[in-house]
Amino acid sequence: MFITLLAQAAQPTPAGPNPLASFVPIILIFVIMYFLLFRPQMKRQKEQARLVAALKTGDRVITSSGIHGLISNVKDRTITLKIADNVKIEMDKSAVTNVIKSDA
């Protein structure tokens, strides 16, 4: 009886699945989310920052609220936008979403 107990105790237990293997799907999901969500958003933010940094007097722009106008003055954080004769508004630079290219 004592020998059978030793024989049973000496048998190695089967190894379970690798604990690291259970994290692979979670890691894969985060990698996919990075390339589908975060990276394109960072790319758009960099492009917007480049657009805002390149604003100059005389540019025709479209703002995030849909206002079309001509930049008449550029300050550190704001621009003065001429939208009609004798109508100028001061806006934050980050409100500019598009610079209209002239055909000339």
C-alpha positions as a Markdown table, in Angstrom:
| # | Residue | x | y | z |
|---|---|---|---|---|
| 1 | Met | 0.0 | 0.0 | 0.0 |
| 2 | Phe | 2.8 | 2.4 | 0.8 |
| 3 | Ile | 4.5 | 1.6 | -2.5 |
| 4 | Thr | 1.3 | 2.4 | -4.4 |
| 5 | Leu | 1.0 | 5.8 | -2.7 |
| 6 | Leu | 4.6 | 6.6 | -3.7 |
| 7 | Ala | 3.9 | 5.5 | -7.2 |
| 8 | Gln | 0.9 | 7.8 | -7.5 |
| 9 | Ala | 2.8 | 10.7 | -6.0 |
| 10 | Ala | 5.7 | 10.2 | -8.4 |
| 11 | Gln | 3.6 | 10.6 | -11.5 |
| 12 | Pro | 4.0 | 14.1 | -13.0 |
| 13 | Thr | 0.9 | 16.2 | -13.3 |
| 14 | Pro | 0.0 | 17.2 | -16.8 |
| 15 | Ala | 1.1 | 20.7 | -17.6 |
| 16 | Gly | -1.8 | 23.1 | -18.2 |
| 17 | Pro | -1.9 | 25.6 | -21.0 |
| 18 | Asn | 0.7 | 28.3 | -21.1 |
| 19 | Pro | -0.7 | 31.3 | -19.2 |
| 20 | Leu | 1.0 | 33.6 | -21.7 |
| 21 | Ala | -1.0 | 32.0 | -24.5 |
| 22 | Ser | -4.3 | 33.2 | -22.9 |
| 23 | Phe | -3.1 | 36.8 | -23.2 |
| 24 | Val | -2.3 | 36.6 | -26.9 |
| 25 | Pro | -5.9 | 37.4 | -28.1 |
| 26 | Ile | -6.1 | 40.4 | -25.8 |
| 27 | Ile | -2.8 | 41.7 | -27.0 |
| 28 | Leu | -3.9 | 41.1 | -30.6 |
| 29 | Ile | -7.1 | 43.1 | -30.0 |
| 30 | Phe | -5.1 | 46.1 | -28.6 |
| 31 | Val | -2.7 | 46.0 | -31.6 |
| 32 | Ile | -5.7 | 46.0 | -34.0 |
| 33 | Met | -7.3 | 48.9 | -32.1 |
| 34 | Tyr | -4.1 | 50.9 | -32.3 |
| 35 | Phe | -3.9 | 50.6 | -36.1 |
| 36 | Leu | -7.6 | 51.1 | -36.7 |
| 37 | Leu | -8.4 | 53.8 | -34.2 |
| 38 | Phe | -5.5 | 55.5 | -32.5 |
| 39 | Arg | -3.0 | 55.8 | -35.4 |
| 40 | Pro | -5.4 | 57.5 | -37.9 |
| 41 | Gln | -6.6 | 59.9 | -35.2 |
| 42 | Met | -3.0 | 60.9 | -34.4 |
| 43 | Lys | -2.3 | 61.3 | -38.1 |
| 44 | Arg | -5.3 | 63.7 | -38.4 |
| 45 | Gln | -4.2 | 65.7 | -35.4 |
| 46 | Lys | -0.7 | 66.1 | -36.8 |
| 47 | Glu | -2.2 | 67.3 | -40.2 |
| 48 | Gln | -4.5 | 69.7 | -38.3 |
| 49 | Ala | -1.5 | 71.1 | -36.4 |
| 50 | Arg | 0.5 | 71.6 | -39.6 |
| 51 | Leu | -2.5 | 73.3 | -41.2 |
| 52 | Val | -2.9 | 75.7 | -38.2 |
| 53 | Ala | 0.8 | 76.5 | -38.1 |
| 54 | Ala | 0.9 | 77.4 | -41.8 |
| 55 | Leu | -2.0 | 79.9 | -41.7 |
| 56 | Lys | -1.1 | 83.3 | -43.0 |
| 57 | Thr | -2.8 | 86.6 | -43.9 |
| 58 | Gly | -4.7 | 86.3 | -47.2 |
| 59 | Asp | -5.6 | 82.6 | -47.0 |
| 60 | Arg | -9.2 | 81.6 | -47.8 |
| 61 | Val | -10.4 | 79.2 | -45.1 |
| 62 | Ile | -13.4 | 77.2 | -44.0 |
| 63 | Thr | -14.0 | 76.9 | -40.2 |
| 64 | Ser | -15.4 | 74.0 | -38.3 |
| 65 | Ser | -18.8 | 75.8 | -38.1 |
| 66 | Gly | -18.9 | 76.2 | -41.9 |
| 67 | Ile | -17.9 | 79.9 | -42.1 |
| 68 | His | -16.0 | 80.8 | -45.3 |
| 69 | Gly | -13.7 | 83.8 | -45.1 |
| 70 | Leu | -10.4 | 85.5 | -45.8 |
| 71 | Ile | -7.8 | 85.7 | -43.0 |
| 72 | Ser | -7.0 | 89.4 | -42.4 |
| 73 | Asn | -4.8 | 89.1 | -39.3 |
| 74 | Val | -3.0 | 86.2 | -37.6 |
| 75 | Lys | -2.1 | 86.4 | -33.9 |
| 76 | Asp | -0.6 | 83.8 | -31.6 |
| 77 | Arg | -3.7 | 81.8 | -30.9 |
| 78 | Thr | -6.4 | 83.6 | -32.9 |
| 79 | Ile | -7.1 | 84.8 | -36.4 |
| 80 | Thr | -9.3 | 87.7 | -37.7 |
| 81 | Leu | -11.5 | 86.4 | -40.4 |
| 82 | Lys | -13.2 | 88.7 | -42.9 |
| 83 | Ile | -16.5 | 87.1 | -43.9 |
| 84 | Ala | -18.1 | 90.1 | -45.8 |
| 85 | Asp | -17.5 | 93.8 | -46.4 |
| 86 | Asn | -16.9 | 95.5 | -43.1 |
| 87 | Val | -17.6 | 92.2 | -41.2 |
| 88 | Lys | -14.7 | 90.7 | -39.3 |
| 89 | Ile | -14.7 | 88.1 | -36.6 |
| 90 | Glu | -12.0 | 86.8 | -34.4 |
| 91 | Met | -11.7 | 83.1 | -34.1 |
| 92 | Asp | -9.4 | 80.5 | -32.5 |
| 93 | Lys | -6.9 | 79.1 | -35.0 |
| 94 | Ser | -8.0 | 75.5 | -34.2 |
| 95 | Ala | -11.4 | 76.3 | -35.6 |
| 96 | Val | -10.0 | 76.3 | -39.2 |
| 97 | Thr | -10.5 | 73.0 | -40.8 |
| 98 | Asn | -9.6 | 73.6 | -44.4 |
| 99 | Val | -7.6 | 76.1 | -46.5 |
| 100 | Ile | -9.1 | 76.8 | -49.9 |
| 101 | Lys | -6.6 | 76.7 | -52.7 |
| 102 | Ser | -6.9 | 79.5 | -55.2 |
| 103 | Asp | -7.0 | 78.7 | -59.0 |
| 104 | Ala | -4.6 | 81.6 | -59.8 |
